[in-house]
C-alpha atoms as a printed R data frame, in Angstrom:
    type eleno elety resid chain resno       x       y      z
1   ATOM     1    CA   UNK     A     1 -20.667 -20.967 62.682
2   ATOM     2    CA   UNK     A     2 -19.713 -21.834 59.147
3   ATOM     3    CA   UNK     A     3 -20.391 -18.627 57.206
4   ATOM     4    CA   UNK     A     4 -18.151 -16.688 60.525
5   ATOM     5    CA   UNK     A     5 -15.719 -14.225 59.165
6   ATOM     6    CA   UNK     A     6 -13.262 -12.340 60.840
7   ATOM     7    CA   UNK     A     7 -12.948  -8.404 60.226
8   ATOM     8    CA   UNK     A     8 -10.806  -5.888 62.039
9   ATOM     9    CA   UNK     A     9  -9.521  -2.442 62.135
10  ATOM    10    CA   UNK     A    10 -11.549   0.785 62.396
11  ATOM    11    CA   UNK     A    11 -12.466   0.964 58.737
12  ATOM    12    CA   UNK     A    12 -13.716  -2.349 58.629
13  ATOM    13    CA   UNK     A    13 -15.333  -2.356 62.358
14  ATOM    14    CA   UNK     A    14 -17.150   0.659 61.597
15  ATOM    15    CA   UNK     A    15 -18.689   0.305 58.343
16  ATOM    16    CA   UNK     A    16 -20.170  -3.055 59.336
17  ATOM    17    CA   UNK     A    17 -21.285  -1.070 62.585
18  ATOM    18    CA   UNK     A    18 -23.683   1.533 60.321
19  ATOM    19    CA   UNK     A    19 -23.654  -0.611 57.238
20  ATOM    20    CA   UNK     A    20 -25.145  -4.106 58.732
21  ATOM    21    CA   UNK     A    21 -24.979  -4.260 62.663
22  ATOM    22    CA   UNK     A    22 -27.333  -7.176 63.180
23  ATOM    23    CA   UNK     A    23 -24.823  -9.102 61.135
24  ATOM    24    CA   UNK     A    24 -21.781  -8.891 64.198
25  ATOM    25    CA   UNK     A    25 -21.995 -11.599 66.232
26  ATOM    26    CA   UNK     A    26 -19.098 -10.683 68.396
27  ATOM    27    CA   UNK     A    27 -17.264  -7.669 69.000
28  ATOM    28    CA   UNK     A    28 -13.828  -7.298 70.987
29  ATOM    29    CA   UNK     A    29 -12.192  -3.798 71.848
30  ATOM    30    CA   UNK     A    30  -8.887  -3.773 73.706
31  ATOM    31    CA   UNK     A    31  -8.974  -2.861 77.655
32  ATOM    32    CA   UNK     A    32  -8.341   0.550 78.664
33  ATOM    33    CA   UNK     A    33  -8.322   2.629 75.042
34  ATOM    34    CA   UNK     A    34 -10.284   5.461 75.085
35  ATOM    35    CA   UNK     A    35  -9.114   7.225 72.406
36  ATOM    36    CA   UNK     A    36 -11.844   9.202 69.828
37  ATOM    37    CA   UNK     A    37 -12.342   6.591 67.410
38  ATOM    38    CA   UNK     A    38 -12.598   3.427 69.742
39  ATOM    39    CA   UNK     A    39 -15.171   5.751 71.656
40  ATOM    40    CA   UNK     A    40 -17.091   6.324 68.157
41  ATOM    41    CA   UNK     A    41 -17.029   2.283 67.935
42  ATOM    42    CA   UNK     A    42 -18.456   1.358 71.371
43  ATOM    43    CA   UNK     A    43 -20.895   4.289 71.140
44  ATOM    44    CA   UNK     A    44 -22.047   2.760 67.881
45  ATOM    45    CA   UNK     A    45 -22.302  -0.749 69.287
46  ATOM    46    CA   UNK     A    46 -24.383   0.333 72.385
47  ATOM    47    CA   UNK     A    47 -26.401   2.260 69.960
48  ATOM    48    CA   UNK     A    48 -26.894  -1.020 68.035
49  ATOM    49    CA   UNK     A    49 -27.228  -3.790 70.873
50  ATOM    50    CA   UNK     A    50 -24.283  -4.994 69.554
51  ATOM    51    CA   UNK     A    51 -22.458  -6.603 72.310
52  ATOM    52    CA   UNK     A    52 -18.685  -6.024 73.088
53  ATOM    53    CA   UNK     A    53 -16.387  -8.142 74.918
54  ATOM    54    CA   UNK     A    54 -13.165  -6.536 76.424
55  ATOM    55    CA   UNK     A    55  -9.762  -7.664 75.800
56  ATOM    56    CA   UNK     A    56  -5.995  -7.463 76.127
57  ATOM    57    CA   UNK     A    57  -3.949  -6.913 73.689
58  ATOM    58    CA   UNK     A    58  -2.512 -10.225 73.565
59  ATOM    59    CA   UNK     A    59  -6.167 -11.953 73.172
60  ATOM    60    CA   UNK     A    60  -6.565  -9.292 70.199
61  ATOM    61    CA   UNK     A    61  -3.629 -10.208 68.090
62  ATOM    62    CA   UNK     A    62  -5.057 -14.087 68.627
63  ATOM    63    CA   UNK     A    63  -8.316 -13.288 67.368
64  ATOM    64    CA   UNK     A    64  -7.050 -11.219 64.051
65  ATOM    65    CA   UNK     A    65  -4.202 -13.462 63.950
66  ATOM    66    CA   UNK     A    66  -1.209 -11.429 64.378
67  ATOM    67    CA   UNK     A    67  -2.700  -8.375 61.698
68  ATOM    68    CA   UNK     A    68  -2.814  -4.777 62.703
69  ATOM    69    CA   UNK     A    69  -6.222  -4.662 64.227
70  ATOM    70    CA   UNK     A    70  -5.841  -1.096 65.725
71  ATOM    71    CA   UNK     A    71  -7.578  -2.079 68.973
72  ATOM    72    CA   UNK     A    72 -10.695  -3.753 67.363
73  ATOM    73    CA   UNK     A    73 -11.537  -6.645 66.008
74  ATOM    74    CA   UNK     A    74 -14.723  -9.052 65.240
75  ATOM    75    CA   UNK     A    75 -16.689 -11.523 63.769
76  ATOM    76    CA   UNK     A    76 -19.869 -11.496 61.538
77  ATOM    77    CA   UNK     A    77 -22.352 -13.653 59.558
78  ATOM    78    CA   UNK     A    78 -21.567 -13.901 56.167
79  ATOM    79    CA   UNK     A    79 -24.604 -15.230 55.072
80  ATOM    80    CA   UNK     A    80 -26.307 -11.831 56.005
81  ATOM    81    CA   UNK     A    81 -24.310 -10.356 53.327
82  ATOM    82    CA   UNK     A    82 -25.547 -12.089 50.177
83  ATOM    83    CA   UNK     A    83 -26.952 -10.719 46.999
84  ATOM    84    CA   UNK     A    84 -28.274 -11.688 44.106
85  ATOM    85    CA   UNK     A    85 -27.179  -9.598 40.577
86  ATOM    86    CA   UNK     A    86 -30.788  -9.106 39.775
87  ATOM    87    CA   UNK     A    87 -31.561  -7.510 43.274
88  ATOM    88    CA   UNK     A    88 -28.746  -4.671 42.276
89  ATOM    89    CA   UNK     A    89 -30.008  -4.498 38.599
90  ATOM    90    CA   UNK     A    90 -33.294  -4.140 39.300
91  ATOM    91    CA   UNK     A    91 -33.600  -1.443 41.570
92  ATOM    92    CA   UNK     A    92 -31.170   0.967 39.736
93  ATOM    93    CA   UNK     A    93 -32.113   4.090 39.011
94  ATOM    94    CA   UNK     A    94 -29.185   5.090 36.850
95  ATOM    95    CA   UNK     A    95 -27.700   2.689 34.303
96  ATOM    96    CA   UNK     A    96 -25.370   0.409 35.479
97  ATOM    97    CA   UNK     A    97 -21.843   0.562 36.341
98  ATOM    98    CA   UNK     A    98 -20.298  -2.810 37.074
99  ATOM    99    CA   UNK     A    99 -16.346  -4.476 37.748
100 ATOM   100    CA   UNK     A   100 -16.053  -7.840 36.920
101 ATOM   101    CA   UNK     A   101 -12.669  -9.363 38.226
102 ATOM   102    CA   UNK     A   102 -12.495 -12.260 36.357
103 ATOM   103    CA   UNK     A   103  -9.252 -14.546 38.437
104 ATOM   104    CA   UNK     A   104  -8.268 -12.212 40.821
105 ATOM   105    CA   UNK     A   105  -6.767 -14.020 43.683
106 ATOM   106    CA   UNK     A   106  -4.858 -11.292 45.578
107 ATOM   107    CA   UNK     A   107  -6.790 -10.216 49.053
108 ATOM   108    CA   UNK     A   108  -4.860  -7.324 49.032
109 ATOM   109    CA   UNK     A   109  -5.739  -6.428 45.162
110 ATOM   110    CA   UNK     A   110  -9.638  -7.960 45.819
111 ATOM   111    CA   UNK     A   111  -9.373  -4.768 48.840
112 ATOM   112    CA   UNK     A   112  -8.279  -2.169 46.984
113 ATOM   113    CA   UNK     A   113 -10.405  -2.901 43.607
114 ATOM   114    CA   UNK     A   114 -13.377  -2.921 46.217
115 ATOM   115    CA   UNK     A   115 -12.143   0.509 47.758
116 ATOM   116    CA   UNK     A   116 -11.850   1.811 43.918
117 ATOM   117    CA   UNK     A   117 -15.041   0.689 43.068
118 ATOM   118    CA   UNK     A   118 -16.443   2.676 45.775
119 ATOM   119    CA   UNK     A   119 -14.891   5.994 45.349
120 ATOM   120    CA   UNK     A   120 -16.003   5.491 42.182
121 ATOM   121    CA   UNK     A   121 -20.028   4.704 42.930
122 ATOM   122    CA   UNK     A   122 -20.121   1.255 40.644
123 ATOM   123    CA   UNK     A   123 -22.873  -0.918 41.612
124 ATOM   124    CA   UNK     A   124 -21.258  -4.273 42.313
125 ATOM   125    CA   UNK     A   125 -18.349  -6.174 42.008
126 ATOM   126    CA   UNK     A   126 -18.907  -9.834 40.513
127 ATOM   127    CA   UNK     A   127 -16.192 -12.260 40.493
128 ATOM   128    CA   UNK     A   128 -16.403 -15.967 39.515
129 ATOM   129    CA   UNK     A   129 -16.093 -18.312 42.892
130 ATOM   130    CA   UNK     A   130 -13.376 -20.523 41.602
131 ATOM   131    CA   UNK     A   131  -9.678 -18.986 41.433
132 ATOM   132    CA   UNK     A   132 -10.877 -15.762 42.982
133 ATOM   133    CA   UNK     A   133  -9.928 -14.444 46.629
134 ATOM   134    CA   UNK     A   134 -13.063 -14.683 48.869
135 ATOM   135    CA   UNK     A   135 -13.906 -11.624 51.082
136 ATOM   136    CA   UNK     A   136 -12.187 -11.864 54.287
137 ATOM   137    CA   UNK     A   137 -10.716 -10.062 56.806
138 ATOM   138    CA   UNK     A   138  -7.257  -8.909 55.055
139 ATOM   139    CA   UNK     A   139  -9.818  -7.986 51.989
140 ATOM   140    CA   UNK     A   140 -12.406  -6.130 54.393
141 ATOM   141    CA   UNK     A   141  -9.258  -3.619 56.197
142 ATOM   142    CA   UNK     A   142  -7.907  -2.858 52.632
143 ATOM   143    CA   UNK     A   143 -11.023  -2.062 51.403
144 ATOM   144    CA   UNK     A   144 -11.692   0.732 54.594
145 ATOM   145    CA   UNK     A   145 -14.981   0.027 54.813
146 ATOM   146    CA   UNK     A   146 -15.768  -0.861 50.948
147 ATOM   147    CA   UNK     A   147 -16.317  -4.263 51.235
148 ATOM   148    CA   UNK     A   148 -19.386  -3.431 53.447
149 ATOM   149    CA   UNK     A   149 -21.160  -1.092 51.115
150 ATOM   150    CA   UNK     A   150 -20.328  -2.569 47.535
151 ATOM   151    CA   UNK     A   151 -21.995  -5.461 46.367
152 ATOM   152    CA   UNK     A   152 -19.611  -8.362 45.885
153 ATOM   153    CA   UNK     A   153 -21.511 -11.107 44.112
154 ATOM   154    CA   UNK     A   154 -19.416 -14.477 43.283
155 ATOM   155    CA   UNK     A   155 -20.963 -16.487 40.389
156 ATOM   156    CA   UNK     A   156 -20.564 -20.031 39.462
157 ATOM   157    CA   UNK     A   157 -20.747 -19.449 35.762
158 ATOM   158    CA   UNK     A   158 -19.042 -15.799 34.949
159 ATOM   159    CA   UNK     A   159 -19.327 -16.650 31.425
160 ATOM   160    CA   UNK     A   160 -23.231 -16.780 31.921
161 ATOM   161    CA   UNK     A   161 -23.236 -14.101 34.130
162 ATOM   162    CA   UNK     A   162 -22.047 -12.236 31.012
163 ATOM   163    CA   UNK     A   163 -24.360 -13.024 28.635
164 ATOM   164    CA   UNK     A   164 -27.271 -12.068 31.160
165 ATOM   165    CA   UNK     A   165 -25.931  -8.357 32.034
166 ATOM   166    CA   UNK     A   166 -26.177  -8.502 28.283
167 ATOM   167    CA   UNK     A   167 -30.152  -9.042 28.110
168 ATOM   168    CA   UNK     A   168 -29.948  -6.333 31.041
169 ATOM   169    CA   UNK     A   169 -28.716  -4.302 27.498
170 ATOM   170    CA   UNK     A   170 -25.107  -4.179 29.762
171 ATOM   171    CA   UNK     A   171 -21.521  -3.888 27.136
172 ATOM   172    CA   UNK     A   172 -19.195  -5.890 28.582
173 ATOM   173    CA   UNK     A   173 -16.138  -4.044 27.700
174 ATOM   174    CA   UNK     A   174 -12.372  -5.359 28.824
175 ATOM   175    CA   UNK     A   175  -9.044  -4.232 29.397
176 ATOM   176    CA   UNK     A   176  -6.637  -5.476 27.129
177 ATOM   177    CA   UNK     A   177  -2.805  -4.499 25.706
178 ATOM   178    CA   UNK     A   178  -4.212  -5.421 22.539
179 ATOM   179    CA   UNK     A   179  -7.359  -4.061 22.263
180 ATOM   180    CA   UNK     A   180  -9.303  -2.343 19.597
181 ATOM   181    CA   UNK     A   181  -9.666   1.238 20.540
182 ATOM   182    CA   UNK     A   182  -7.656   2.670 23.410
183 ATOM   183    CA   UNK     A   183  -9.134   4.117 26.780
184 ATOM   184    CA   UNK     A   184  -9.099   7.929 25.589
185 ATOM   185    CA   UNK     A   185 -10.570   7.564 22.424
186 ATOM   186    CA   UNK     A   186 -13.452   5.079 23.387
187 ATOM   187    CA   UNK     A   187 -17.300   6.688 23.848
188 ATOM   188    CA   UNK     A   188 -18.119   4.271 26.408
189 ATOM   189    CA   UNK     A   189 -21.725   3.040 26.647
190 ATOM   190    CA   UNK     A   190 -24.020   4.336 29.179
191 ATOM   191    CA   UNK     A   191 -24.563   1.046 30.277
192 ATOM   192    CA   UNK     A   192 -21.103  -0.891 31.113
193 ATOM   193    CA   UNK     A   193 -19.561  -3.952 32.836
194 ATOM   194    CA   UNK     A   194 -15.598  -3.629 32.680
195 ATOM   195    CA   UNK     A   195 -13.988  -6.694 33.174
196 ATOM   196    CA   UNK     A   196 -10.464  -6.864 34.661
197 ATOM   197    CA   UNK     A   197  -8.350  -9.598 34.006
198 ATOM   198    CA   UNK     A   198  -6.023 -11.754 36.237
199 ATOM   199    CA   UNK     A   199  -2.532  -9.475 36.152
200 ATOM   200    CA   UNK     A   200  -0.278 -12.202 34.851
201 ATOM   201    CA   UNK     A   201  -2.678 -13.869 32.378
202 ATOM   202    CA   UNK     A   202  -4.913 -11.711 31.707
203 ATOM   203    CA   UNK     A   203  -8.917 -12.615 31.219
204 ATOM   204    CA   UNK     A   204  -9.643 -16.198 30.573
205 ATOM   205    CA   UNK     A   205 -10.192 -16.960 26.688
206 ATOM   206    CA   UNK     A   206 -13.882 -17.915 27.348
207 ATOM   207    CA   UNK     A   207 -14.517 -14.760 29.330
208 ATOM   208    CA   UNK     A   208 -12.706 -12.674 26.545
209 ATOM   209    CA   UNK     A   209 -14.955 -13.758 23.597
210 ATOM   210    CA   UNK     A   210 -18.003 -12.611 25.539
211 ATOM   211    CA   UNK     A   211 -16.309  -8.880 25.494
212 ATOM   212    CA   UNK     A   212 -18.596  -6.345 23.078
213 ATOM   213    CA   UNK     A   213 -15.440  -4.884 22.842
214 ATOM   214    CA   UNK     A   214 -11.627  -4.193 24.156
215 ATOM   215    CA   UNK     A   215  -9.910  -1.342 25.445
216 ATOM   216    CA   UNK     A   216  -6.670  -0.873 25.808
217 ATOM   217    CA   UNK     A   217  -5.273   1.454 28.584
218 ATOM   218    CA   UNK     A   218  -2.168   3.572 26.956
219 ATOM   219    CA   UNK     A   219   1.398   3.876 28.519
220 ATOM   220    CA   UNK     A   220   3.465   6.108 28.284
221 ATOM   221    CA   UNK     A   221   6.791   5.146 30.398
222 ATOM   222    CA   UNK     A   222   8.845   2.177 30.534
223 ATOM   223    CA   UNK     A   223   6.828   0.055 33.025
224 ATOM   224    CA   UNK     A   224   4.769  -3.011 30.753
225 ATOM   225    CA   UNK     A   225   1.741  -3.542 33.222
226 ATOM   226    CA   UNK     A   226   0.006  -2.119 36.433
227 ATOM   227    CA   UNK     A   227  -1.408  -3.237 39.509
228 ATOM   228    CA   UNK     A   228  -5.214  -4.062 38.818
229 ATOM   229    CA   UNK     A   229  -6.509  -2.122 41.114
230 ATOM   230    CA   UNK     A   230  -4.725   0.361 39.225
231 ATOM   231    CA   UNK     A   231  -6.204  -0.234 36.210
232 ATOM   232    CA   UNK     A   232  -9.662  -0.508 37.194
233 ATOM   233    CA   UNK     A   233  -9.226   3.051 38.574
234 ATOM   234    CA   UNK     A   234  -8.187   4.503 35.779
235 ATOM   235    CA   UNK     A   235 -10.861   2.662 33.677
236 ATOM   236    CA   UNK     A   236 -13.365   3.609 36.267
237 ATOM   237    CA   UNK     A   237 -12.687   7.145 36.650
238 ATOM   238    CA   UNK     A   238 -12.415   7.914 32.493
239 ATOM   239    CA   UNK     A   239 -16.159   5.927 32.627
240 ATOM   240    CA   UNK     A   240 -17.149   8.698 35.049
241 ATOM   241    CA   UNK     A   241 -15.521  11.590 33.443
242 ATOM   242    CA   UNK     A   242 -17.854  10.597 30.220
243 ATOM   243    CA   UNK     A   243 -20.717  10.108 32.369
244 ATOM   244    CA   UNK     A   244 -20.653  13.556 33.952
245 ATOM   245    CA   UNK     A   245 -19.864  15.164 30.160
246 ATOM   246    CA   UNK     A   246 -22.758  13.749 29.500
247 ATOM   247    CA   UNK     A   247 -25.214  14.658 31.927
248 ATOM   248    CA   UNK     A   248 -24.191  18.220 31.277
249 ATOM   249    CA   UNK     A   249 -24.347  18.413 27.743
């Protein structure tokens, strides 16, 4: 099957188990565990008609490849995962709180930015599909679960992309060392797509002159830069902070 993916782990296993079931197409649990969370996973399979297929552990670390699977592993139908940005936009009820990752090639940052953007309740993730990491299984047990239950939506044209959140009445706001206003002294719009750029270069030039504006995120030690991931939490969380000021004022 072409749009197969491979996902393993608990985190991963499980979410897709409540989030999307009908999208597993094969499930393998190693022989013989029977410990509370691999009884949680076949209970939820059974529960689901999923169907599970018993293995060793040897015939697990083939199927995920030699990665820590936990005792669990899978694979599922991509194509039952797409959606379109206008499906999200248009069937908010709160405005919209977006993370563009505009060259982020890392599985293991894609994973955590994911898991950030969940804690963190934004709406979907959009990354262009050239020079970005794809979802896959390293990104899906990173993410614990995230990459099941927030949108990730790759785009052909980002800069486009942009300019339509923008008729959605979207800011498109990014993070930048040089940037006009830092992150603490920056009323953030209600509305807001913050786009994070690739860690060593940063957000591509076209992709930077479609920013309504640039924040900067202040340091105060000796380190220069921070993991992205990193960043977008921080950015994500101060959004939040404003947003529940806000709503209590």
């Amino acid at each position: 099957m072409a749009n197969q993916r491979l996902i393993y782990g608990f985190h991963a296993v499980n979410a897709r188990l409540w989030q999307n079931p009908k999208s597993i197409t094969e499930l393998y649990v190693q022989k013989e565990k029977s410990d509370a969370r691999t009884r949680e996973v076949l209970e939820k399979a059974a529960a689901e008609n999923v169907r599970v297929h018993f293995a060793d552990a040897d015939r697990l670390n083939t199927i995920a490849k030699g990665a820590r699977h936990q005792g669990v592993a899978g694979f599922i139908d991509a194509s039952k995962n797409h959606v379109h940005l206008e499906d999200v936009l248009d069937n908010l009820r709160e405005p919209p709180l977006l993370l563009v990752l505009d060259g982020i090639t890392d599985p293991h940052n894609l994973g955590a930015c994911l898991r950030t953007a969940d804690a963190m309740g934004v709406h979907a993730v959009i990354a262009p599909k050239d020079k970005s990491a794809g979802l896959n299984a390293t990104v899906s047990k990173v993410a614990c679960g995230a990459a099941e239950t927030v949108p990730y939506i790759t785009v052909t044209n980002l800069a486009r992309t942009l300019r339509e959140l923008k008729e959605y009445g979207i800011w498109i706001v990014g993070t930048d060392m040089g940037g006009e206003s830092d992150l603490y002294h920056t009323d953030l719009p209600d509305s807001v797509a913050w786009v994070m750029g690739n860690e060593g270069e940063g957000m591509r030039r076209l992709t930077r002159e479609h920013c309504d504006m640039l924040v900067a995120i202040p340091m105060f030690g000796t380190v220069g830069s921070m993991n992205v991931s990193v960043s977008a939490g921080m950015v994500l969380s101060e959004t939040r902070r404003q947003k529940v000021l806000k709503a209590g004022q």
